[in-house]
PDB file of C-alpha atoms and ligand atoms in Angstrom:
ATOM      1  CA  UNK A   1      76.931 245.013  73.533  1.00 46.00           C
ATOM      2  CA  UNK A   2      73.883 245.403  71.278  1.00 47.00           C
ATOM      3  CA  UNK A   3      73.807 244.637  67.492  1.00 52.00           C
ATOM      4  CA  UNK A   4      73.474 248.330  66.878  1.00 50.00           C
ATOM      5  CA  UNK A   5      76.721 249.120  68.662  1.00 50.00           C
ATOM      6  CA  UNK A   6      78.455 246.162  66.859  1.00 49.00           C
ATOM      7  CA  UNK A   7      77.526 247.902  63.509  1.00 53.00           C
ATOM      8  CA  UNK A   8      79.171 250.900  64.595  1.00 55.00           C
ATOM      9  CA  UNK A   9      82.449 249.240  65.225  1.00 59.00           C
ATOM     10  CA  UNK A  10      82.620 247.592  61.825  1.00 69.00           C
ATOM     11  CA  UNK A  11      85.851 249.041  60.294  1.00 69.00           C
ATOM     12  CA  UNK A  12      85.098 251.236  57.077  1.00 72.00           C
ATOM     13  CA  UNK A  13      86.733 250.063  53.790  1.00 84.00           C
ATOM     14  CA  UNK A  14      89.204 252.125  52.178  1.00 88.00           C
ATOM     15  CA  UNK A  15      86.693 253.966  49.708  1.00 90.00           C
ATOM     16  CA  UNK A  16      84.205 254.471  52.308  1.00 90.00           C
ATOM     17  CA  UNK A  17      86.890 256.033  54.448  1.00 88.00           C
ATOM     18  CA  UNK A  18      87.999 258.298  51.545  1.00 88.00           C
ATOM     19  CA  UNK A  19      84.458 259.599  50.934  1.00 91.00           C
ATOM     20  CA  UNK A  20      84.155 260.437  54.532  1.00 90.00           C
ATOM     21  CA  UNK A  21      87.451 262.519  54.812  1.00 87.00           C
ATOM     22  CA  UNK A  22      86.733 264.178  51.605  1.00 87.00           C
ATOM     23  CA  UNK A  23      83.559 265.582  53.088  1.00 92.00           C
ATOM     24  CA  UNK A  24      85.405 267.085  55.723  1.00 90.00           C
ATOM     25  CA  UNK A  25      86.079 270.765  55.110  1.00 91.00           C
ATOM     26  CA  UNK A  26      89.504 271.928  56.480  1.00 92.00           C
ATOM     27  CA  UNK A  27      92.454 274.090  55.798  1.00 94.00           C
ATOM     28  CA  UNK A  28      95.137 272.848  53.388  1.00 96.00           C
ATOM     29  CA  UNK A  29      98.805 273.485  53.936  1.00 98.00           C
ATOM     30  CA  UNK A  30     101.923 272.554  51.847  1.00 98.00           C
ATOM     31  CA  UNK A  31     104.595 271.246  54.327  1.00 98.00           C
ATOM     32  CA  UNK A  32     108.061 271.989  52.715  1.00 98.00           C
ATOM     33  CA  UNK A  33     111.798 271.517  53.738  1.00 96.00           C
ATOM     34  CA  UNK A  34     115.016 271.182  52.062  1.00 95.00           C
ATOM     35  CA  UNK A  35     117.075 268.051  51.829  1.00 92.00           C
ATOM     36  CA  UNK A  36     120.840 268.119  52.856  1.00 85.00           C
ATOM     37  CA  UNK A  37     121.915 268.989  49.584  1.00 90.00           C
ATOM     38  CA  UNK A  38     119.616 271.936  49.430  1.00 92.00           C
ATOM     39  CA  UNK A  39     116.810 270.229  47.125  1.00 94.00           C
ATOM     40  CA  UNK A  40     113.492 271.601  48.095  1.00 97.00           C
ATOM     41  CA  UNK A  41     110.846 268.890  48.968  1.00 96.00           C
ATOM     42  CA  UNK A  42     107.176 269.294  49.918  1.00 97.00           C
ATOM     43  CA  UNK A  43     103.849 267.642  50.176  1.00 97.00           C
ATOM     44  CA  UNK A  44     100.110 268.687  50.545  1.00 97.00           C
ATOM     45  CA  UNK A  45      99.051 267.991  54.207  1.00 96.00           C
ATOM     46  CA  UNK A  46      95.725 268.828  56.007  1.00 95.00           C
ATOM     47  CA  UNK A  47      96.451 266.827  58.995  1.00 92.00           C
ATOM     48  CA  UNK A  48      97.883 269.934  60.963  1.00 92.00           C
ATOM     49  CA  UNK A  49      96.890 271.272  64.025  1.00 90.00           C
ATOM     50  CA  UNK A  50      98.286 273.238  67.014  1.00 87.00           C
ATOM     51  CA  UNK A  51      99.381 271.175  70.130  1.00 77.00           C
ATOM     52  CA  UNK A  52     100.407 273.997  72.562  1.00 74.00           C
ATOM     53  CA  UNK A  53     100.849 277.817  72.711  1.00 77.00           C
ATOM     54  CA  UNK A  54     103.735 277.626  75.252  1.00 68.00           C
ATOM     55  CA  UNK A  55     106.000 276.437  73.959  1.00 67.00           C
ATOM     56  CA  UNK A  56     104.274 276.876  70.497  1.00 79.00           C
ATOM     57  CA  UNK A  57     103.985 273.172  68.911  1.00 79.00           C
ATOM     58  CA  UNK A  58     102.458 272.494  65.632  1.00 85.00           C
ATOM     59  CA  UNK A  59     101.348 268.756  64.945  1.00 84.00           C
ATOM     60  CA  UNK A  60     101.679 267.428  61.387  1.00 87.00           C
ATOM     61  CA  UNK A  61     101.097 263.775  60.423  1.00 87.00           C
ATOM     62  CA  UNK A  62     102.892 262.786  57.354  1.00 89.00           C
ATOM     63  CA  UNK A  63     102.625 259.351  55.622  1.00 87.00           C
ATOM     64  CA  UNK A  64     105.515 257.091  56.848  1.00 84.00           C
ATOM     65  CA  UNK A  65     106.924 256.446  53.650  1.00 88.00           C
ATOM     66  CA  UNK A  66     106.677 259.976  52.262  1.00 92.00           C
ATOM     67  CA  UNK A  67     110.013 261.393  50.712  1.00 91.00           C
ATOM     68  CA  UNK A  68     109.217 264.738  52.250  1.00 94.00           C
ATOM     69  CA  UNK A  69     109.057 263.182  55.674  1.00 91.00           C
ATOM     70  CA  UNK A  70     112.371 261.581  55.243  1.00 90.00           C
ATOM     71  CA  UNK A  71     114.029 265.048  54.266  1.00 93.00           C
ATOM     72  CA  UNK A  72     112.270 266.685  57.132  1.00 91.00           C
ATOM     73  CA  UNK A  73     113.864 264.201  59.487  1.00 83.00           C
ATOM     74  CA  UNK A  74     117.266 264.592  57.841  1.00 83.00           C
ATOM     75  CA  UNK A  75     117.035 268.260  57.755  1.00 85.00           C
ATOM     76  CA  UNK A  76     115.419 268.686  61.334  1.00 81.00           C
ATOM     77  CA  UNK A  77     113.423 271.707  60.081  1.00 86.00           C
ATOM     78  CA  UNK A  78     110.314 272.090  57.963  1.00 93.00           C
ATOM     79  CA  UNK A  79     108.064 274.981  57.100  1.00 96.00           C
ATOM     80  CA  UNK A  80     104.148 274.727  57.006  1.00 97.00           C
ATOM     81  CA  UNK A  81     102.609 276.884  54.167  1.00 97.00           C
ATOM     82  CA  UNK A  82      98.943 277.793  55.006  1.00 98.00           C
ATOM     83  CA  UNK A  83      97.326 277.849  51.464  1.00 98.00           C
ATOM     84  CA  UNK A  84      94.887 280.690  50.824  1.00 97.00           C
ATOM     85  CA  UNK A  85      91.655 280.059  48.677  1.00 95.00           C
ATOM     86  CA  UNK A  86      93.681 280.718  45.461  1.00 97.00           C
ATOM     87  CA  UNK A  87      96.260 277.873  46.382  1.00 97.00           C
ATOM     88  CA  UNK A  88      94.132 275.066  44.879  1.00 96.00           C
ATOM     89  CA  UNK A  89      96.552 274.312  42.012  1.00 97.00           C
ATOM     90  CA  UNK A  90      99.473 274.301  44.179  1.00 97.00           C
ATOM     91  CA  UNK A  91      97.607 271.697  46.613  1.00 97.00           C
ATOM     92  CA  UNK A  92      97.237 269.524  43.556  1.00 97.00           C
ATOM     93  CA  UNK A  93     100.932 269.859  42.486  1.00 97.00           C
ATOM     94  CA  UNK A  94     102.170 268.951  45.913  1.00 97.00           C
ATOM     95  CA  UNK A  95      99.669 265.974  46.237  1.00 96.00           C
ATOM     96  CA  UNK A  96     100.484 264.290  43.082  1.00 93.00           C
ATOM     97  CA  UNK A  97     103.475 262.571  40.997  1.00 89.00           C
ATOM     98  CA  UNK A  98     104.584 265.810  39.530  1.00 85.00           C
ATOM     99  CA  UNK A  99     108.335 265.472  38.612  1.00 86.00           C
ATOM    100  CA  UNK A 100     109.626 268.854  39.967  1.00 92.00           C
ATOM    101  CA  UNK A 101     106.940 270.260  42.065  1.00 96.00           C
ATOM    102  CA  UNK A 102     108.892 273.524  42.875  1.00 97.00           C
ATOM    103  CA  UNK A 103     109.069 274.559  39.164  1.00 96.00           C
ATOM    104  CA  UNK A 104     105.103 274.729  39.179  1.00 96.00           C
ATOM    105  CA  UNK A 105     104.738 277.317  41.944  1.00 97.00           C
ATOM    106  CA  UNK A 106     106.299 280.609  42.844  1.00 98.00           C
ATOM    107  CA  UNK A 107     108.526 280.295  46.009  1.00 98.00           C
ATOM    108  CA  UNK A 108     111.617 281.564  47.772  1.00 97.00           C
ATOM    109  CA  UNK A 109     113.523 280.962  50.813  1.00 95.00           C
ATOM    110  CA  UNK A 110     112.056 281.820  54.029  1.00 90.00           C
ATOM    111  CA  UNK A 111     114.140 284.661  55.579  1.00 81.00           C
ATOM    112  CA  UNK A 112     115.148 282.901  58.957  1.00 79.00           C
ATOM    113  CA  UNK A 113     115.201 279.131  58.334  1.00 80.00           C
ATOM    114  CA  UNK A 114     116.057 279.047  54.562  1.00 88.00           C
ATOM    115  CA  UNK A 115     113.029 276.845  53.954  1.00 95.00           C
ATOM    116  CA  UNK A 116     110.684 276.790  50.797  1.00 97.00           C
ATOM    117  CA  UNK A 117     107.997 279.425  51.098  1.00 97.00           C
ATOM    118  CA  UNK A 118     105.157 279.526  48.547  1.00 98.00           C
ATOM    119  CA  UNK A 119     105.058 283.234  48.314  1.00 97.00           C
ATOM    120  CA  UNK A 120     102.083 283.306  45.682  1.00 97.00           C
ATOM    121  CA  UNK A 121      99.894 280.446  47.327  1.00 98.00           C
ATOM    122  CA  UNK A 122     100.320 280.930  51.073  1.00 97.00           C
ATOM    123  CA  UNK A 123      99.040 283.611  53.292  1.00 96.00           C
ATOM    124  CA  UNK A 124     100.989 282.584  56.228  1.00 96.00           C
ATOM    125  CA  UNK A 125     104.091 280.397  56.806  1.00 95.00           C
ATOM    126  CA  UNK A 126     105.299 278.746  60.126  1.00 93.00           C
ATOM    127  CA  UNK A 127     109.027 277.844  60.295  1.00 92.00           C
ATOM    128  CA  UNK A 128     109.340 274.720  62.628  1.00 89.00           C
ATOM    129  CA  UNK A 129     112.003 272.630  63.904  1.00 81.00           C
ATOM    130  CA  UNK A 130     111.466 268.737  64.627  1.00 80.00           C
ATOM    131  CA  UNK A 131     111.719 268.387  68.283  1.00 69.00           C
ATOM    132  CA  UNK A 132     115.377 267.155  69.381  1.00 63.00           C
ATOM    133  CA  UNK A 133     115.588 263.418  68.349  1.00 66.00           C
ATOM    134  CA  UNK A 134     118.196 260.658  68.635  1.00 70.00           C
ATOM    135  CA  UNK A 135     120.328 260.297  65.518  1.00 69.00           C
ATOM    136  CA  UNK A 136     121.111 256.865  63.967  1.00 66.00           C
ATOM    137  CA  UNK A 137     123.751 255.117  65.897  1.00 79.00           C
ATOM    138  CA  UNK A 138     123.631 257.625  69.016  1.00 84.00           C
ATOM    139  CA  UNK A 139     122.776 256.828  72.481  1.00 91.00           C
ATOM    140  CA  UNK A 140     120.095 258.862  74.412  1.00 91.00           C
ATOM    141  CA  UNK A 141     122.986 260.381  76.683  1.00 93.00           C
ATOM    142  CA  UNK A 142     125.030 261.452  73.578  1.00 93.00           C
ATOM    143  CA  UNK A 143     121.870 262.973  72.015  1.00 90.00           C
ATOM    144  CA  UNK A 144     121.410 265.066  75.233  1.00 93.00           C
ATOM    145  CA  UNK A 145     124.987 266.487  75.042  1.00 94.00           C
ATOM    146  CA  UNK A 146     124.685 267.099  71.446  1.00 91.00           C
ATOM    147  CA  UNK A 147     121.324 268.729  71.598  1.00 89.00           C
ATOM    148  CA  UNK A 148     122.196 271.021  74.603  1.00 92.00           C
ATOM    149  CA  UNK A 149     125.483 272.022  72.877  1.00 92.00           C
ATOM    150  CA  UNK A 150     123.774 272.704  69.522  1.00 87.00           C
ATOM    151  CA  UNK A 151     121.000 274.752  71.133  1.00 87.00           C
ATOM    152  CA  UNK A 152     122.709 276.815  73.912  1.00 93.00           C
ATOM    153  CA  UNK A 153     126.451 275.908  73.329  1.00 94.00           C
ATOM    154  CA  UNK A 154     126.926 274.505  76.740  1.00 95.00           C
ATOM    155  CA  UNK A 155     128.954 271.163  77.293  1.00 95.00           C
ATOM    156  CA  UNK A 156     127.046 269.112  79.954  1.00 96.00           C
ATOM    157  CA  UNK A 157     128.326 266.216  82.003  1.00 96.00           C
ATOM    158  CA  UNK A 158     127.061 263.778  84.799  1.00 95.00           C
ATOM    159  CA  UNK A 159     123.856 262.875  82.816  1.00 95.00           C
ATOM    160  CA  UNK A 160     121.006 261.163  84.882  1.00 94.00           C
ATOM    161  CA  UNK A 161     117.947 259.651  83.279  1.00 94.00           C
ATOM    162  CA  UNK A 162     114.919 260.899  85.114  1.00 94.00           C
ATOM    163  CA  UNK A 163     111.730 259.725  83.240  1.00 92.00           C
ATOM    164  CA  UNK A 164     109.889 259.768  79.906  1.00 91.00           C
ATOM    165  CA  UNK A 165     106.570 261.146  78.529  1.00 89.00           C
ATOM    166  CA  UNK A 166     104.358 260.199  75.549  1.00 82.00           C
ATOM    167  CA  UNK A 167     104.663 262.372  72.444  1.00 72.00           C
ATOM    168  CA  UNK A 168     102.167 262.714  69.836  1.00 63.00           C
ATOM    169  CA  UNK A 169     104.133 261.310  66.943  1.00 61.00           C
ATOM    170  CA  UNK A 170     104.260 257.496  66.075  1.00 62.00           C
ATOM    171  CA  UNK A 171     107.628 255.931  67.321  1.00 67.00           C
ATOM    172  CA  UNK A 172     108.580 258.806  69.445  1.00 73.00           C
ATOM    173  CA  UNK A 173     108.998 259.361  73.199  1.00 81.00           C
ATOM    174  CA  UNK A 174     110.270 262.310  75.128  1.00 86.00           C
ATOM    175  CA  UNK A 175     113.081 261.613  77.502  1.00 89.00           C
ATOM    176  CA  UNK A 176     113.855 263.583  80.594  1.00 93.00           C
ATOM    177  CA  UNK A 177     117.472 263.761  81.655  1.00 95.00           C
ATOM    178  CA  UNK A 178     119.415 265.902  84.278  1.00 95.00           C
ATOM    179  CA  UNK A 179     122.788 267.055  83.507  1.00 96.00           C
ATOM    180  CA  UNK A 180     125.223 269.620  84.830  1.00 95.00           C
ATOM    181  CA  UNK A 181     126.862 272.490  82.997  1.00 94.00           C
ATOM    182  CA  UNK A 182     129.084 275.426  84.172  1.00 93.00           C
ATOM    183  CA  UNK A 183     126.978 278.467  84.553  1.00 90.00           C
ATOM    184  CA  UNK A 184     129.902 280.587  84.012  1.00 90.00           C
ATOM    185  CA  UNK A 185     130.112 279.539  80.280  1.00 87.00           C
ATOM    186  CA  UNK A 186     128.451 282.166  77.857  1.00 88.00           C
ATOM    187  CA  UNK A 187     125.106 280.856  76.477  1.00 92.00           C
ATOM    188  CA  UNK A 188     125.300 280.697  72.602  1.00 90.00           C
ATOM    189  CA  UNK A 189     121.681 280.360  71.555  1.00 88.00           C
ATOM    190  CA  UNK A 190     120.674 278.656  68.052  1.00 79.00           C
ATOM    191  CA  UNK A 191     118.385 281.318  67.064  1.00 75.00           C
ATOM    192  CA  UNK A 192     116.352 278.903  64.748  1.00 65.00           C
ATOM    193  CA  UNK A 193     115.228 276.704  67.685  1.00 70.00           C
ATOM    194  CA  UNK A 194     115.587 278.918  70.848  1.00 78.00           C
ATOM    195  CA  UNK A 195     114.323 282.477  71.384  1.00 79.00           C
ATOM    196  CA  UNK A 196     116.256 283.020  74.652  1.00 86.00           C
ATOM    197  CA  UNK A 197     118.271 281.075  77.141  1.00 91.00           C
ATOM    198  CA  UNK A 198     119.360 282.267  80.691  1.00 92.00           C
ATOM    199  CA  UNK A 199     120.731 280.711  83.843  1.00 94.00           C
ATOM    200  CA  UNK A 200     118.185 280.636  86.858  1.00 94.00           C
ATOM    201  CA  UNK A 201     118.823 279.951  90.428  1.00 94.00           C
ATOM    202  CA  UNK A 202     116.502 277.665  92.635  1.00 95.00           C
ATOM    203  CA  UNK A 203     115.297 280.846  94.386  1.00 96.00           C
ATOM    204  CA  UNK A 204     114.209 282.526  91.250  1.00 96.00           C
ATOM    205  CA  UNK A 205     112.458 279.418  89.895  1.00 95.00           C
ATOM    206  CA  UNK A 206     110.699 278.763  93.441  1.00 95.00           C
ATOM    207  CA  UNK A 207     109.441 282.488  93.400  1.00 95.00           C
ATOM    208  CA  UNK A 208     107.756 281.978  89.839  1.00 93.00           C
ATOM    209  CA  UNK A 209     106.277 278.586  90.860  1.00 90.00           C
ATOM    210  CA  UNK A 210     104.679 280.102  94.083  1.00 92.00           C
ATOM    211  CA  UNK A 211     103.618 283.375  92.398  1.00 92.00           C
ATOM    212  CA  UNK A 212     105.862 285.861  93.855  1.00 95.00           C
ATOM    213  CA  UNK A 213     107.168 286.881  90.521  1.00 93.00           C
ATOM    214  CA  UNK A 214     105.990 286.473  86.954  1.00 92.00           C
ATOM    215  CA  UNK A 215     108.774 288.005  84.639  1.00 92.00           C
ATOM    216  CA  UNK A 216     109.517 284.628  83.274  1.00 91.00           C
ATOM    217  CA  UNK A 217     107.290 281.536  82.716  1.00 89.00           C
ATOM    218  CA  UNK A 218     107.589 277.821  83.471  1.00 89.00           C
ATOM    219  CA  UNK A 219     106.826 274.757  81.084  1.00 86.00           C
ATOM    220  CA  UNK A 220     102.932 273.661  81.554  1.00 84.00           C
ATOM    221  CA  UNK A 221     102.518 271.648  84.550  1.00 86.00           C
ATOM    222  CA  UNK A 222     101.511 268.274  82.646  1.00 84.00           C
ATOM    223  CA  UNK A 223     104.862 268.324  80.800  1.00 87.00           C
ATOM    224  CA  UNK A 224     108.001 266.509  81.619  1.00 90.00           C
ATOM    225  CA  UNK A 225     109.842 269.538  81.556  1.00 91.00           C
ATOM    226  CA  UNK A 226     107.872 270.914  84.370  1.00 92.00           C
ATOM    227  CA  UNK A 227     108.598 267.619  86.184  1.00 93.00           C
ATOM    228  CA  UNK A 228     112.188 267.884  85.779  1.00 95.00           C
ATOM    229  CA  UNK A 229     112.004 271.652  87.184  1.00 95.00           C
ATOM    230  CA  UNK A 230     110.079 270.404  90.231  1.00 93.00           C
ATOM    231  CA  UNK A 231     112.384 267.458  90.837  1.00 93.00           C
ATOM    232  CA  UNK A 232     115.518 269.861  90.574  1.00 94.00           C
ATOM    233  CA  UNK A 233     113.694 272.318  93.032  1.00 93.00           C
ATOM    234  CA  UNK A 234     113.070 269.595  95.613  1.00 92.00           C
ATOM    235  CA  UNK A 235     116.645 268.509  95.354  1.00 89.00           C
ATOM    236  CA  UNK A 236     115.760 264.996  94.300  1.00 86.00           C
ATOM    237  CA  UNK A 237     118.003 264.862  91.227  1.00 79.00           C
TER     238      UNK A 237
HETATM  239  C1  FMN B 304      93.642 267.487  50.226  1.00 63.91           C
HETATM  240  C2  FMN B 304      94.800 266.668  50.369  1.00 63.91           C
HETATM  241  C3  FMN B 304      95.197 266.487  51.860  1.00 63.91           C
HETATM  242  C4  FMN B 304      96.599 265.581  52.012  1.00 63.91           C
HETATM  243  N1  FMN B 304      96.898 265.596  53.509  1.00 63.91           N
HETATM  244  C5  FMN B 304      97.887 264.693  53.944  1.00 63.91           C
HETATM  245  C6  FMN B 304      98.156 264.699  55.015  1.00 63.91           C
HETATM  246  O1  FMN B 304      97.875 265.275  56.069  1.00 63.91           O
HETATM  247  N2  FMN B 304      99.375 263.779  55.314  1.00 63.91           N
HETATM  248  C7  FMN B 304      99.965 263.092  54.279  1.00 63.91           C
HETATM  249  O2  FMN B 304     101.003 262.239  54.690  1.00 63.91           O
HETATM  250  N3  FMN B 304      99.581 263.156  53.084  1.00 63.91           N
HETATM  251  C8  FMN B 304      98.527 264.021  52.774  1.00 63.91           C
HETATM  252  N4  FMN B 304      98.157 264.154  51.409  1.00 63.91           N
HETATM  253  C9  FMN B 304      98.874 263.187  50.513  1.00 63.91           C
HETATM  254  C10 FMN B 304     100.027 263.639  50.065  1.00 63.91           C
HETATM  255  O3  FMN B 304     100.060 265.200  49.675  1.00 63.91           O
HETATM  256  C11 FMN B 304     100.540 262.975  48.649  1.00 63.91           C
HETATM  257  O4  FMN B 304     100.604 261.431  49.355  1.00 63.91           O
HETATM  258  C12 FMN B 304     102.017 263.255  48.359  1.00 63.91           C
HETATM  259  O5  FMN B 304     102.218 262.859  47.094  1.00 63.91           O
HETATM  260  C13 FMN B 304     103.100 263.022  49.232  1.00 63.91           C
HETATM  261  O6  FMN B 304     104.293 263.257  48.689  1.00 63.91           O
HETATM  262  P1  FMN B 304     105.768 262.826  49.073  1.00 63.91           P
HETATM  263  O7  FMN B 304     105.511 261.259  49.185  1.00 63.91           O
HETATM  264  O8  FMN B 304     106.658 263.422  48.101  1.00 63.91           O
HETATM  265  O9  FMN B 304     106.114 263.276  50.412  1.00 63.91           O
HETATM  266  C14 FMN B 304      97.107 264.803  51.293  1.00 63.91           C
HETATM  267  C15 FMN B 304      96.596 265.090  49.763  1.00 63.91           C
HETATM  268  C16 FMN B 304      95.698 265.797  49.584  1.00 63.91           C
HETATM  269  C17 FMN B 304      95.096 266.133  48.146  1.00 63.91           C
END
């Protein structure tokens, strides 16, 4: 390695890093949620980007010890308020130690998710759910049974672990399980998280995979969800 290359890998000190990032123009959001008792919480956040179109996934990076993050994880839902050019004062409020941030801005509950929506400062708002996660004291198997029951109302049994995939949050991992449910059971969809749920036969899914029909889509090829579908089609699980 040359001396020049070594200079480039020297870690920047905190003030140089701040200066670097403050010179980076980016959109500003206020990420909001409600705590379990209904108290609104929120913080200014620029670390936000889209990860995937199908399913639609937004990535936000929130400081590990943030009170808002703790409330987001407790609630399992959050809103990303995209600020417009006039939202500068709101960005300052939600980035600083203001006692009650929500008394300083105009807001109301979002229509679907009952999440704080900054009506005067945001030109758009995305209502999001934290992807299913394991509760404290819960096994992975119990989390699968709970998540499926919460999201589509189907009790599942005969769980088998199939594999895992990295997820772009620190300390997070996607786990792939197979389970069995009764297809005669009516599906009862949690509309905040799932837009539609249906039962499919292997023949229907194979037709989509092999391009003979396109009236529904499959998860993207690199996802663990796609891998699970392929394993099920091949009869390996
Ligand atoms: C322009 C700007 C962008 C920010 N972006 C982020 C971010 O992406 N993630 C983050 O955790 N904090 C970010 N912050 C800092 C938080 O807004 C700040 O630490 C806030 O007080 C955290 O609140 P909380 O601890 O109540 O959650 C940003 C601050 C500013 C001014």
